[in-house]
Amino acid sequence: MRHVRLLPVAPRPFGDELLTSWQCRVACRYSSTPPQVEVWLGRPPTPMRESFQARDFQPDKDMTWRWARASRLEERDLQRIALCDLQRPEECYVTNPLDRGVCPVCLDEDAERGGDHYCRRNWAHVEAAACEEHGVALQSACQRCFRSGLFQFRSMPDGVRLVCPSCTSVISERRGRQPRQDRLLESMSAITEAIDGKGFQLDTVIAASDFLWAPQPHGLPYITCLGISLPYGRLPPSSTAPAPLSTLPLAWRAVSVEAVAELAGLVDRREIGNVPTFAHKAFRNSRGGEEEPAPKNIVATAQDESDELKLRTDDDYRRLALDLLKSQAWKDMPSNTGRKKDRAIGRLMSRALSGG
Ligand SMILES: [Zn+2]
Ligand SMILES: [Zn+2]
């Protein structure tokens, strides 16, 4: 039997959580990073820049086993949320976490429920530019200092929160509700359907995004000549990637999602379309002049890697646990079992661990 060190406290993964998000939530409880935890667990660390392939999409079996054992979870509970088990092709995910967004309303709801902030798997979908549940645009820049950069998980007395790497404010929509993005949502759900249904429509989606981003001999790619407001003041990023949507920054992905849905004939925008007729025609020609499909009505950061986890001694943990059991908050705890009690215990543990 292989031996693995146990982490004193590790939260459970949420059913729709990205594996990296869960690993960051575990690690930040020890002021640490997933690679540091891996060294501590006795295996070579996987750098954060390789997270998509090596953590989220197809995690190594030994790594999954170690994380599961250390957190007292079943191996299959972690494997179940790996992206490769979810029947969506690899090129339909955004690989760089910097190019994904988060929904601040979802995060506020996490906090209201008394839980940690966490990143949803569907925020990594190529078509994810707005929240399917709340309809607001996903956000990749801080609403307080307006800088972008990978949001970081921080352990706070009430739970783990995503914060801006520059000004450390907690990501929240309370700084101003964003408008609903109905049109974008319609395009998104049409693309989701096409991807999940696979087959012919998936091919057309991929062809449309390739077409929009393919370099043109006489100038900029087609994406720049549509009637869509493009991300202000920015030239399109390099588009030589084989699957452009999976490597585009969030703002460029949002405009592409609109255009792809229209070009692929997934939404009916004949009256108020953004894609001009010449682009539709060029796209059909690029597909060998096939018939236009019938319109359908219906979308953590790497620090240096050392093997030091900020663990306390067993005596310290025992003392924390005993203090907790003696505290008034513990005595006031509802006696029934269930989620409410689990959350209350989680909150007490977080507070104790962060010295609150
Ligand atoms: Zn949301
Ligand atoms: Zn900020």
mmCIF file of N, CA and C and ligand atoms in Angstrom, residues 103-107 109 123 131-136 138, ligand 1:
data_model
loop_
_atom_site.group_PDB
_atom_site.id
_atom_site.type_symbol
_atom_site.label_atom_id
_atom_site.label_comp_id
_atom_site.label_asym_id
_atom_site.label_seq_id
_atom_site.Cartn_x
_atom_site.Cartn_y
_atom_site.Cartn_z
ATOM 1 N N CYS A 103 -18.146 34.733 -13.554
ATOM 2 C CA CYS A 103 -19.393 35.470 -13.346
ATOM 3 C C CYS A 103 -19.408 35.995 -11.913
ATOM 4 N N PRO A 104 -19.377 37.334 -11.739
ATOM 5 C CA PRO A 104 -19.337 37.872 -10.385
ATOM 6 C C PRO A 104 -20.625 37.592 -9.600
ATOM 7 N N VAL A 105 -21.756 37.405 -10.312
ATOM 8 C CA VAL A 105 -23.009 37.114 -9.594
ATOM 9 C C VAL A 105 -22.958 35.700 -9.007
ATOM 10 N N CYS A 106 -22.439 34.753 -9.799
ATOM 11 C CA CYS A 106 -22.261 33.387 -9.274
ATOM 12 C C CYS A 106 -21.373 33.419 -8.027
ATOM 13 N N LEU A 107 -20.283 34.211 -8.086
ATOM 14 C CA LEU A 107 -19.348 34.260 -6.952
ATOM 15 C C LEU A 107 -20.030 34.855 -5.721
ATOM 16 N N GLU A 109 -23.152 34.647 -5.053
ATOM 17 C CA GLU A 109 -24.063 33.616 -4.524
ATOM 18 C C GLU A 109 -23.299 32.564 -3.723
ATOM 19 N N TRP A 123 -17.207 27.796 -17.588
ATOM 20 C CA TRP A 123 -16.512 29.050 -17.901
ATOM 21 C C TRP A 123 -15.294 28.796 -18.798
ATOM 22 N N CYS A 131 -22.723 34.555 -18.539
ATOM 23 C CA CYS A 131 -23.155 33.501 -17.614
ATOM 24 C C CYS A 131 -24.521 32.986 -18.049
ATOM 25 N N GLU A 132 -24.615 31.660 -18.260
ATOM 26 C CA GLU A 132 -25.891 31.078 -18.703
ATOM 27 C C GLU A 132 -26.970 31.277 -17.657
ATOM 28 N N GLU A 133 -26.564 31.360 -16.398
ATOM 29 C CA GLU A 133 -27.556 31.455 -15.335
ATOM 30 C C GLU A 133 -27.997 32.901 -15.098
ATOM 31 N N HIS A 134 -27.062 33.833 -15.110
ATOM 32 C CA HIS A 134 -27.398 35.213 -14.748
ATOM 33 C C HIS A 134 -27.422 36.169 -15.935
ATOM 34 N N GLY A 135 -26.945 35.706 -17.077
ATOM 35 C CA GLY A 135 -27.051 36.502 -18.295
ATOM 36 C C GLY A 135 -26.074 37.658 -18.397
ATOM 37 N N VAL A 136 -25.220 37.853 -17.401
ATOM 38 C CA VAL A 136 -24.266 38.972 -17.473
ATOM 39 C C VAL A 136 -22.971 38.500 -18.138
ATOM 40 N N LEU A 138 -19.240 37.543 -18.720
ATOM 41 C CA LEU A 138 -18.179 37.067 -17.839
ATOM 42 C C LEU A 138 -17.096 38.144 -17.770
HETATM 43 ZN ZN ZN B 1 -23.574 33.661 -12.981
#
